Short mmCIF file of C-alpha atoms in Angstrom, two decimals:
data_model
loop_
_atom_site.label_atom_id
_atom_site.label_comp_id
_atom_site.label_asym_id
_atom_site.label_seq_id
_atom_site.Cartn_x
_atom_site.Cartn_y
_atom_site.Cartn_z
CA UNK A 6 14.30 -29.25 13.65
CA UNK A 7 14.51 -25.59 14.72
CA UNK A 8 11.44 -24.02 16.25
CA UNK A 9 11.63 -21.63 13.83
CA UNK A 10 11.43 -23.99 11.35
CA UNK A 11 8.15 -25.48 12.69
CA UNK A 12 6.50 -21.84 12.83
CA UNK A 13 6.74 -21.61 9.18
CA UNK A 14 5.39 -25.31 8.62
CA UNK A 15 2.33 -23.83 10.49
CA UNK A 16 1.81 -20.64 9.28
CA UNK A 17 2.05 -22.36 5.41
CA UNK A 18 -0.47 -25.11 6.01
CA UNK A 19 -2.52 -22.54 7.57
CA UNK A 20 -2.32 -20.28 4.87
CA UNK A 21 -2.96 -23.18 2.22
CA UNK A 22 -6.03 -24.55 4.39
CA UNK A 23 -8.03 -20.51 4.40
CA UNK A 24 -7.00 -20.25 0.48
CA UNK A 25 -8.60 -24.26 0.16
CA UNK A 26 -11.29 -22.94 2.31
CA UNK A 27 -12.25 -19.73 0.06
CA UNK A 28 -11.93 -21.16 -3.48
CA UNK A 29 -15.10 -23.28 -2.13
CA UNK A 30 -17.37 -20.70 -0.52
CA UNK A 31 -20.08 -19.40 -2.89
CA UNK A 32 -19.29 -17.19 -4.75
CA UNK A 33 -20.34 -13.63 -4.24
CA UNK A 34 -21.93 -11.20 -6.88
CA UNK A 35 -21.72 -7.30 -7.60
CA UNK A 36 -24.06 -5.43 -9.21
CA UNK A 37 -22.78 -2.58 -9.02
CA UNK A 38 -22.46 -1.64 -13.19
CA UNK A 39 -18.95 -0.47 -14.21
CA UNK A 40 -18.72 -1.40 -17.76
CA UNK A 41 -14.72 -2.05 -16.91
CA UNK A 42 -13.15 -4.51 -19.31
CA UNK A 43 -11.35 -5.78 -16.54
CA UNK A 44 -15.13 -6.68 -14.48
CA UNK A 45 -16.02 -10.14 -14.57
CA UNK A 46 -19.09 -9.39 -12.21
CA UNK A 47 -22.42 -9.27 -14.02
CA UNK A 48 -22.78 -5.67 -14.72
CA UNK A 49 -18.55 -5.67 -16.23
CA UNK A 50 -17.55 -5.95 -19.48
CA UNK A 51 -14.52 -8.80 -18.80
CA UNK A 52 -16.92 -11.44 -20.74
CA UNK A 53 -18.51 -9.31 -23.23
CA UNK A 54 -15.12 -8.16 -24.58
CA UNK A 55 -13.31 -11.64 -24.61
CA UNK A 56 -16.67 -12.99 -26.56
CA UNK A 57 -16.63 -10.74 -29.05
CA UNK A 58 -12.99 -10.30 -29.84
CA UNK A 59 -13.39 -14.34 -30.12
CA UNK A 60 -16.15 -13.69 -32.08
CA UNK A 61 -14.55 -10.26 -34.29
CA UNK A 62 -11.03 -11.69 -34.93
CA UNK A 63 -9.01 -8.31 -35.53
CA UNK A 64 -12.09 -6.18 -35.99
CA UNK A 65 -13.14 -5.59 -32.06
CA UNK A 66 -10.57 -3.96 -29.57
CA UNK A 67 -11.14 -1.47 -26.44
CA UNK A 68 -9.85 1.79 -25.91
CA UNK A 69 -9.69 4.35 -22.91
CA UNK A 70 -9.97 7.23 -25.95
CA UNK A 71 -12.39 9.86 -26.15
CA UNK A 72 -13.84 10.72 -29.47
CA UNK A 73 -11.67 13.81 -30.03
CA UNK A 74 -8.59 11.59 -29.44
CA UNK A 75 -9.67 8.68 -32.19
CA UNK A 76 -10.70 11.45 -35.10
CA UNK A 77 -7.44 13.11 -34.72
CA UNK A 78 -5.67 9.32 -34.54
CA UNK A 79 -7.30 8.41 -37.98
CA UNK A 80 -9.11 10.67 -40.03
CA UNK A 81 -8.92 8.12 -43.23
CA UNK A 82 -10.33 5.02 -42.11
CA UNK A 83 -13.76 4.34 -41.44
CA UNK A 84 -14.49 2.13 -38.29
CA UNK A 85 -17.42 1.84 -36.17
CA UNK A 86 -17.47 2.81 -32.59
CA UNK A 87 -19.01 1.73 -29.64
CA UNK A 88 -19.81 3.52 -26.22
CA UNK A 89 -21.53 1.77 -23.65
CA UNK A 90 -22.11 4.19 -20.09
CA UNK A 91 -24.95 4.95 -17.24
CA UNK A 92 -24.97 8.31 -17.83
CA UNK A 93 -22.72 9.45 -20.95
CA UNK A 94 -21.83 13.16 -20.39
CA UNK A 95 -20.32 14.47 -23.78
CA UNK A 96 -18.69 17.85 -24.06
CA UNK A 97 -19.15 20.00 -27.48
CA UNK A 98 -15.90 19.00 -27.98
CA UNK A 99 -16.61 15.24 -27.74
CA UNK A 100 -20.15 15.50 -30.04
CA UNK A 101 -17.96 17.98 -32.65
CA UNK A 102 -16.00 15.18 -33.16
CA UNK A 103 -18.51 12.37 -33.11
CA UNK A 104 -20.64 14.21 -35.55
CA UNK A 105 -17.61 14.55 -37.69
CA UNK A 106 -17.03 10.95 -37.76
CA UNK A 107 -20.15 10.29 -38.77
CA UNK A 108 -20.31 12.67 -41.27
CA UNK A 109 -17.16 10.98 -43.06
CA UNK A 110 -19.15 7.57 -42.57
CA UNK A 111 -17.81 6.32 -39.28
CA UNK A 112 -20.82 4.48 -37.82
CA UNK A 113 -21.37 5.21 -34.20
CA UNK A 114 -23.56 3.14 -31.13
CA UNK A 115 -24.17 5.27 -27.79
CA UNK A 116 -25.89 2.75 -25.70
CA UNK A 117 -26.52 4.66 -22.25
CA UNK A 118 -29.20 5.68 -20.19
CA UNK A 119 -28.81 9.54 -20.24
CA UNK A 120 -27.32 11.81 -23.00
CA UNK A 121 -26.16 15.21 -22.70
CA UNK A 122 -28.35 18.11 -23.18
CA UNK A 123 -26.64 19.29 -26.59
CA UNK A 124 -26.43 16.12 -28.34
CA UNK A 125 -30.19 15.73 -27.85
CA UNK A 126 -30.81 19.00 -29.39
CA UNK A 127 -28.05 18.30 -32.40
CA UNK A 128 -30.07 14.84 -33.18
CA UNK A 129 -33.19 16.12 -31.96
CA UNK A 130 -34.40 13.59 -29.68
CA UNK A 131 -35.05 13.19 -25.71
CA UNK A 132 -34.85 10.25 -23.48
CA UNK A 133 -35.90 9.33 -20.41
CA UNK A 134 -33.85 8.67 -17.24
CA UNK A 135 -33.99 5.94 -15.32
CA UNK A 136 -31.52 5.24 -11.84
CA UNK A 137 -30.55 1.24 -11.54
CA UNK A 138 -31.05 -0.10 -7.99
CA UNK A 139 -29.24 -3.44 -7.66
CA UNK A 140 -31.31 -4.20 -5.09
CA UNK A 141 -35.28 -3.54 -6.69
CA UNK A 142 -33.99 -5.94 -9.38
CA UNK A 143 -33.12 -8.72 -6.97
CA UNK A 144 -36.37 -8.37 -4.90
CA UNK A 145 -38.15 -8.59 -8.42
CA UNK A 146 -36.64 -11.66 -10.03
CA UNK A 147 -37.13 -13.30 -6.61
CA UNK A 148 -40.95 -12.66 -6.90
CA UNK A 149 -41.15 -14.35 -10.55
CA UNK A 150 -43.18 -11.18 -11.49
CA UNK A 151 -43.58 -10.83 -15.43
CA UNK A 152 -40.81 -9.04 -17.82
CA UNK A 153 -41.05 -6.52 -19.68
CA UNK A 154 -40.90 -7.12 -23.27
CA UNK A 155 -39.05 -5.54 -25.81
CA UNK A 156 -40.09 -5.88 -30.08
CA UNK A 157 -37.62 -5.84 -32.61
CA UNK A 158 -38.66 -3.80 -35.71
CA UNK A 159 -35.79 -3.23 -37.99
CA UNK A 160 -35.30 -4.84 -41.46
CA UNK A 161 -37.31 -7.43 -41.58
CA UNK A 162 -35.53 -9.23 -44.35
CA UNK A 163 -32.23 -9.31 -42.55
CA UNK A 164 -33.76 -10.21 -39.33
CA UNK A 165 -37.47 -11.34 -38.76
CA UNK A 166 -39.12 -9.31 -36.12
CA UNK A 167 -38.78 -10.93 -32.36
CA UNK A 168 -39.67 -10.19 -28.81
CA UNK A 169 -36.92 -10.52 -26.08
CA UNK A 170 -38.29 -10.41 -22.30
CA UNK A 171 -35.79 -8.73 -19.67
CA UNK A 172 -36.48 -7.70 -16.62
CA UNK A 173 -37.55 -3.74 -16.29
CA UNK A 174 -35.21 -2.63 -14.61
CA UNK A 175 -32.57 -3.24 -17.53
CA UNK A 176 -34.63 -2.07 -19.55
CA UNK A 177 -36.61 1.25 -18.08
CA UNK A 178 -35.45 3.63 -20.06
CA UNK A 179 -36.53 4.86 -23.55
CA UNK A 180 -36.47 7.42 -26.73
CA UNK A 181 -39.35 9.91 -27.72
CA UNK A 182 -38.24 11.46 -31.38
CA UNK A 183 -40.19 13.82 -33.64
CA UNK A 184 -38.07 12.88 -36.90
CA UNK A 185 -39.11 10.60 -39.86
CA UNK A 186 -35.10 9.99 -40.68
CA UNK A 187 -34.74 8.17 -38.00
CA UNK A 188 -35.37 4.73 -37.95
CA UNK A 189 -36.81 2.71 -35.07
CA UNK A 190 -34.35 -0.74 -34.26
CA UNK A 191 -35.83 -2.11 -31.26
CA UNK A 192 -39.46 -0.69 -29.20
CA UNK A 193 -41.09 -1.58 -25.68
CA UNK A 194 -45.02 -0.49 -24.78
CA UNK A 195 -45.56 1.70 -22.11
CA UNK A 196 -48.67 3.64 -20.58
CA UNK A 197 -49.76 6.76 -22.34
CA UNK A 198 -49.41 7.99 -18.25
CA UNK A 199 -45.76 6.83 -18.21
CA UNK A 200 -45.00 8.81 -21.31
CA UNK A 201 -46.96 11.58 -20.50
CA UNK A 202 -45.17 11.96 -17.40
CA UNK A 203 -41.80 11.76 -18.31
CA UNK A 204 -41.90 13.66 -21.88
CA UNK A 205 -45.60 15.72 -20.53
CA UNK A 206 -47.11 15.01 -23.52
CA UNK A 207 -50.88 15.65 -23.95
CA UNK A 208 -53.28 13.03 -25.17
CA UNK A 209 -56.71 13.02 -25.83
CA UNK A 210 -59.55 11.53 -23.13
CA UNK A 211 -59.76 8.60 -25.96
CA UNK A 212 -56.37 7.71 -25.51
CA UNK A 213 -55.65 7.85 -21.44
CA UNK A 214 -54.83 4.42 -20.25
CA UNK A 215 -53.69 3.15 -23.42
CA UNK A 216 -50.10 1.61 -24.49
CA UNK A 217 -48.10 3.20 -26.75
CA UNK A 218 -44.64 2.35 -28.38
CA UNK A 219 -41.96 3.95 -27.75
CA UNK A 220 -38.15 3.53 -28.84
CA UNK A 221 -35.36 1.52 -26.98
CA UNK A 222 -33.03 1.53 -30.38
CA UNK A 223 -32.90 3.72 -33.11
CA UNK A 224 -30.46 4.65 -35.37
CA UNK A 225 -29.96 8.17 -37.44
CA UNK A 226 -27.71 9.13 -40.84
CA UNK A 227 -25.34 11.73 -40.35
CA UNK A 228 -23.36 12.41 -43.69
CA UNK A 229 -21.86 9.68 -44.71
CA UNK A 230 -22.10 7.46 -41.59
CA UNK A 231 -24.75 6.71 -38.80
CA UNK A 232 -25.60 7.13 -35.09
CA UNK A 233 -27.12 4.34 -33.05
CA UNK A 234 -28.67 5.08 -30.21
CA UNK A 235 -29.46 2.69 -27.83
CA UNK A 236 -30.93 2.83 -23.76
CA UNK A 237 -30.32 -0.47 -22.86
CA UNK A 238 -26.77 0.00 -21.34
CA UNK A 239 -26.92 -3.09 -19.09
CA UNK A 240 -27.39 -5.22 -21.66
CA UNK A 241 -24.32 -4.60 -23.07
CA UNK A 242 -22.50 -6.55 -20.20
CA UNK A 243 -21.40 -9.75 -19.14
CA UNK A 244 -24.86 -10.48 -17.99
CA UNK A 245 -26.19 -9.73 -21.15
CA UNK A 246 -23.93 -11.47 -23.59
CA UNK A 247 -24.53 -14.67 -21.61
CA UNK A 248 -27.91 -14.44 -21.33
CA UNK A 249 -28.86 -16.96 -23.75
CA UNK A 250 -32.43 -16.56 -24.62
CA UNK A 251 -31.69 -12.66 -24.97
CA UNK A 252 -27.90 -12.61 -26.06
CA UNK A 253 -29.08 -12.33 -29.90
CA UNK A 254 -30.80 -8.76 -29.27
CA UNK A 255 -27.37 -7.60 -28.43
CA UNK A 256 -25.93 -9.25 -31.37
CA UNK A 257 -28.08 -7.93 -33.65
CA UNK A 258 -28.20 -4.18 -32.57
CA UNK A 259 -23.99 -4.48 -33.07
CA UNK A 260 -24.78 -5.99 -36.67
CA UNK A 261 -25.46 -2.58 -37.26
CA UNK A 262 -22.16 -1.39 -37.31
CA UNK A 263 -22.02 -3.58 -40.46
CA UNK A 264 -18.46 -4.83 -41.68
CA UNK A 265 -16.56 -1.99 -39.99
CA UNK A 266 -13.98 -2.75 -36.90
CA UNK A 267 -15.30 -1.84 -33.70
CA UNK A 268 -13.56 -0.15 -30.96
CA UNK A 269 -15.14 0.05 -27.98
CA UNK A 270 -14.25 3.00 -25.89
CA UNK A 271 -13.67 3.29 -22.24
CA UNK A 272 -12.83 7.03 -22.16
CA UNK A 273 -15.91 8.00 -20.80
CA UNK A 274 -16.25 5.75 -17.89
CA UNK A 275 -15.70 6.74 -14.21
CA UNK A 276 -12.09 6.88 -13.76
CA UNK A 277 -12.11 3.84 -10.90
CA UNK A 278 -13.01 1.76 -13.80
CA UNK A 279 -10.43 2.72 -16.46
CA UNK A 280 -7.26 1.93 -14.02
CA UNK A 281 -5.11 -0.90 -15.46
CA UNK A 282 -5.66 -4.61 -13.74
CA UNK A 283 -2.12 -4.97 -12.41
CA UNK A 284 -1.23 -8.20 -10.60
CA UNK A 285 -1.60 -6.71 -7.15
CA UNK A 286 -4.92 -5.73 -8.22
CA UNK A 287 -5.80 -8.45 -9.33
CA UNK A 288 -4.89 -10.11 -6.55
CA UNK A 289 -6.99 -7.68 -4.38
CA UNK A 290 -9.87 -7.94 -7.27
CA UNK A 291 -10.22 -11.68 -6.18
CA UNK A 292 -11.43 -12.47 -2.74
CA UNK A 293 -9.46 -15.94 -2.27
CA UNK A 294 -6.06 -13.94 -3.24
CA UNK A 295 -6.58 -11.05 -1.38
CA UNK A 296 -7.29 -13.06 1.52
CA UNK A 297 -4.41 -15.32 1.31
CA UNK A 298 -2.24 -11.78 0.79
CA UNK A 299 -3.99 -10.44 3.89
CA UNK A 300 -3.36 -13.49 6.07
CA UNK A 301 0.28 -13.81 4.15
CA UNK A 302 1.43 -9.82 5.53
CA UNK A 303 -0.11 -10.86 8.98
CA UNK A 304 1.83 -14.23 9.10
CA UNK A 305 5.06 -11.86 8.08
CA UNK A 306 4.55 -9.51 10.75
CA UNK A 307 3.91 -12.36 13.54
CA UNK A 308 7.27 -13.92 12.26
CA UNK A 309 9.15 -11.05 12.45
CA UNK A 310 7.47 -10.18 15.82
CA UNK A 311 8.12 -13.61 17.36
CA UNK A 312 11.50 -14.94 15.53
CA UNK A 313 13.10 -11.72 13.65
CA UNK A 314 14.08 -10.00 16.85
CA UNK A 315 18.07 -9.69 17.68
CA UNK A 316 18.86 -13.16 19.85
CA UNK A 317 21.12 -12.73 22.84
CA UNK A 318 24.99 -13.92 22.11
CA UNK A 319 26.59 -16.16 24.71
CA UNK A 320 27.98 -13.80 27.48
CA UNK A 321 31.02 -14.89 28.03
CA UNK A 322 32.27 -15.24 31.67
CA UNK A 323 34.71 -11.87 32.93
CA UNK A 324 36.82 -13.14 35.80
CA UNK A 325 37.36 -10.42 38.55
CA UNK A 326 40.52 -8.97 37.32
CA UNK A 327 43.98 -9.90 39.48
CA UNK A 328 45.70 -6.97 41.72
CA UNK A 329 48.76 -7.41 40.26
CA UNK A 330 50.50 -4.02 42.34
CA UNK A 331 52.14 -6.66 44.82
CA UNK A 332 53.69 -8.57 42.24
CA UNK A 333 54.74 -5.72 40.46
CA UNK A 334 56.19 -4.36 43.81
CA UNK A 335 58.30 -7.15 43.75
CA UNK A 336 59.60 -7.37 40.59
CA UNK A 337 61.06 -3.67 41.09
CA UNK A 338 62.07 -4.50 44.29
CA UNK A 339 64.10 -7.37 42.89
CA UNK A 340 65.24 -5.04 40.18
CA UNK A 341 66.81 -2.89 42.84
CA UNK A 342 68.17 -5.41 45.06
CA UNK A 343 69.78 -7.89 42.22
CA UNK A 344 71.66 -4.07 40.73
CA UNK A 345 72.41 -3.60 44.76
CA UNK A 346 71.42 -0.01 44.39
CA UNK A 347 69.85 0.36 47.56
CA UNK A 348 70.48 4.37 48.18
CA UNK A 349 68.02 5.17 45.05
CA UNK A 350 65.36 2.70 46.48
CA UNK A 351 65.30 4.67 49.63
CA UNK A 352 65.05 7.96 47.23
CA UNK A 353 62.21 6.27 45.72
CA UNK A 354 60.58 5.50 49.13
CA UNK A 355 61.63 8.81 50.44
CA UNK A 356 59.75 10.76 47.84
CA UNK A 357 56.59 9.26 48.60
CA UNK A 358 56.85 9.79 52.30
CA UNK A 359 57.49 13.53 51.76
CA UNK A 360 54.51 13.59 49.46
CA UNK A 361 52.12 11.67 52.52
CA UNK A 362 53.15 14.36 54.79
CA UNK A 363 52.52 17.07 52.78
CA UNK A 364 49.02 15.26 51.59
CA UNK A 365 48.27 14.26 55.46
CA UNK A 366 49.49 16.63 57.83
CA UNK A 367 50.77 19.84 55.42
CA UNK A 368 54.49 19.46 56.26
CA UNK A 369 57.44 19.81 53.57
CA UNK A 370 60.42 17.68 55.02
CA UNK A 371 62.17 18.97 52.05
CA UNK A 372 62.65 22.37 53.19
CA UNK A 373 65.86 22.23 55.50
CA UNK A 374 64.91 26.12 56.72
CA UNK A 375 61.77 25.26 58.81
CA UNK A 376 62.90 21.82 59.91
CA UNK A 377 61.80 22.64 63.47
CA UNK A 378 58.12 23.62 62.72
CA UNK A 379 58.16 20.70 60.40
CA UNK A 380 59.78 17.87 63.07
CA UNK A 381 57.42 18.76 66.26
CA UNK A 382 54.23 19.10 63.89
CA UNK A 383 55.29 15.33 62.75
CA UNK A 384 55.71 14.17 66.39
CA UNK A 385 52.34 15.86 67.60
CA UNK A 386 50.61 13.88 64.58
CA UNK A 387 52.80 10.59 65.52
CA UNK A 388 53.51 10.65 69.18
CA UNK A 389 56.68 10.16 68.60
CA UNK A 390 59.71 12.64 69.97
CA UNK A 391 61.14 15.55 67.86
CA UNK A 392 64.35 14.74 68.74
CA UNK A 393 63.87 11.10 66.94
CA UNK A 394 62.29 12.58 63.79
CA UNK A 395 64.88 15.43 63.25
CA UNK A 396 67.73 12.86 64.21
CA UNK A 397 66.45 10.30 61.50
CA UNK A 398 65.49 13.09 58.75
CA UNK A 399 68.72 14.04 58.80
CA UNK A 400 70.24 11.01 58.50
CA UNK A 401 68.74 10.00 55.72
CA UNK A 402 69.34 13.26 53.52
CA UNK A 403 72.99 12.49 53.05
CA UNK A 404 71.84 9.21 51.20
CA UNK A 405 69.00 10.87 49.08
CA UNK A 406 70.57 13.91 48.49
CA UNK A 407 74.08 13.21 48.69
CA UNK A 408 74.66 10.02 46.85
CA UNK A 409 75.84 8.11 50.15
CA UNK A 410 76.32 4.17 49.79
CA UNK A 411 74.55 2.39 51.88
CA UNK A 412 73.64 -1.75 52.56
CA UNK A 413 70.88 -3.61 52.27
CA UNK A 414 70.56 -3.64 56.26
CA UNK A 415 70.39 0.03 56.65
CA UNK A 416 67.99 0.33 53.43
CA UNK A 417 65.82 -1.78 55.15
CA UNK A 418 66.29 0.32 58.65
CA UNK A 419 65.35 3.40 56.34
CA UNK A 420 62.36 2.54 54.69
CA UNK A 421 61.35 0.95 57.97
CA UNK A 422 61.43 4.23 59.45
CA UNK A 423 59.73 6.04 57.19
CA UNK A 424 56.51 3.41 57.21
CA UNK A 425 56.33 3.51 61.03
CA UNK A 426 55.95 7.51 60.83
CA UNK A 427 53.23 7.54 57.97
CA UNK A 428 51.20 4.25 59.80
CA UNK A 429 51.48 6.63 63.04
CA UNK A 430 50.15 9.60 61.23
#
């Protein structure tokens, strides 16, 4: 087997072992609320939806909508309409059309911790404002300090009045209304300092240090329909609805809504929360996945670092090329001497000797006129005697210029010549 093939053995079983190794570590929690229908951590809404569309069969759904967008989607059908948020910031265009819902008898649940200055003042009620701190309400349940305790006072012949305990810090903040039309769901007792604080209310001396009652449900006609307010927002999660001592206070502030079918609404979460769970997010959602596709783009980029790179091709061996000039030497020569044309093979020879002289020494044996100057500059360069030169340049013209026949010994005489005087030079 290739090494190659052994890398990838290793890098799978290494990849299976870390993926083996974090589906068994404890599992790690986030409070951090988000109200997503795609959180499954305590303070989502994953569970809580799936429950209740179990529970609803085709009467519960979720939307990212805002209110304008469902009353101009159906402005026939009555349906009730859930909004569960932190802090739910409404625009006038938003409460317009809530109140215009209602008012054709759409029945409506805001369950948040805040509302917006102007639908306060159109229902005429405040609230107070409390901030969630993950942390305070871990440090709390690990002390096994007392819950608060919240008393359910609505229509006592549908439901008999009850008292669910949750911790206070789910449960902190709360309603202070003026109106008789509005009618009290679910209450909690606080300090007449609390309230008094938060609303500053005045009380008598008689009543400092006492508990009063004050709202954590109530719900309001509005034409034809109803508002439900609620300022539990956190118990409208996944913690909540599987809370099983406490999971029927939830269930029986939705009864309200009656036989309508609710639609939850997203569009008024932060917008982190409202992006679509695709796969890759998923994958990134869960810490096993994401860290098998973490240690699955590191494995790629050590394979293509280590194996992907180009490999070397056989070099194939050059030989030191042949001088083939002698050989082809001879196979002219041959040429010449098998057609027994021996004057043009000394007109051959004899135009590269006049070309070394004029190359080497400047002299142009060609030009009969200065024949003197030419022979005694050959003889200084050559040591040999004018008188030889001259007498063997010009008996060679008549064969290269003339045509002259001559034989094979006197070729060779010739070209014999002409090599002595250029080895000389």
């Amino acid at each position: 087997m290739r090494g190659s093939h052994w890398f990838i053995i290793c890098i799978v079983s290494f990849l299976v072992l870390m993926f083996a190794i974090e589906c068994r570590l404890p599992k790690k929690f986030v409070w951090t609320p988000t109200f997503s229908h795609y959180d499954k951590q305590p303070f989502g809404c994953a569970v809580f939806d799936s429950l209740l569309s179990a529970s609803l069969p085709m009467r519960y759904s979720v939307s990212g909508k805002t209110f304008y967008q469902l009353e101009q989607e159906d402005t026939v059908s009555r349906r009730a309409i859930l909004v569960v948020n932190n802090h739910l910031a409404l625009t006038d265009v938003d409460v317009n059309a809530l109140l215009k819902g209602a008012e054709r008898g759409n029945k409506i649940m805001l369950v948040s911790n805040s509302f917006t200055g102007n639908l306060r003042d159109t229902l005429g009620f405040e609230s107070s404002y409390s901030y969630f701190n993950p942390i305070v309400l871990r440090k709390y349940a690990a002390s096994l300090l007392s819950k608060d305790s919240l008393h359910w006072v609505g229509d006592s012949t549908v439901y008999p009045r009850r008292i669910f305990r949750f911790y206070p810090q789910l449960c902190s903040s709360y309603f202070w209304q003026d109106s008789l039309s509005v009618k009290v769901l679910a209450e909690k007792s606080i300090s007449s300092d609390e309230f008094r604080y938060d609303f500053g209310v005045k009380f008598d001396s008689l009543q400092v240090d006492t508990l009063c009652n004050v709202p954590v449900a109530m719900s309001c006609s509005w034409g034809k329909g109803e508002i439900i307010l609620v300022s539990t927002p956190l118990l409208f999660t996944n913690y909540g609805v599987l809370d099983g001592k406490n999971a029927a206070y939830i269930f029986r502030l939705l009864s309200q809504m009656g036989e309508f079918p609710i639609i939850r609404t997203e569009g008024y979460l932060e917008e982190a929360a409202q992006v679509q769970m695709s796969p890759f997010r998923y994958f990134i959602s869960q810490r096993p996945l994401r860290w098998a596709l973490y240690l699955t783009m590191i494995a790629i980029l050590l394979f293509m670092t280590f194996t992907a790179r180009r490999r070397q091709r056989v070099i194939p061996v050059i030989h030191e090329p042949e001088n083939k000039s002698m050989e082809f030497t001879e196979l002219i020569g041959t040429l010449y001497f098998q057609k027994k044309d021996h004057a043009d093979l000394v007109h051959k020879k004899y135009i590269y000797f006049a070309e070394e002289l004029r190359r080497k020494i400047q002299v142009d044996v060609e030009d009969v006129a200065d024949d003197e100057r030419s022979f005694d500059r050959i003889a200084q360069k050559t040591g040999m005697s004018a008188e030889e030169i001259g007498k063997f340049i010009r008996t060679v013209r008549p064969v290269i210029y003339g045509g002259q026949t001559i034989t094979a010994e006197q070729m060779k005489q010739f070209i014999d010549k002409m090599n002595e005087i250029i080895d000389h030079i």
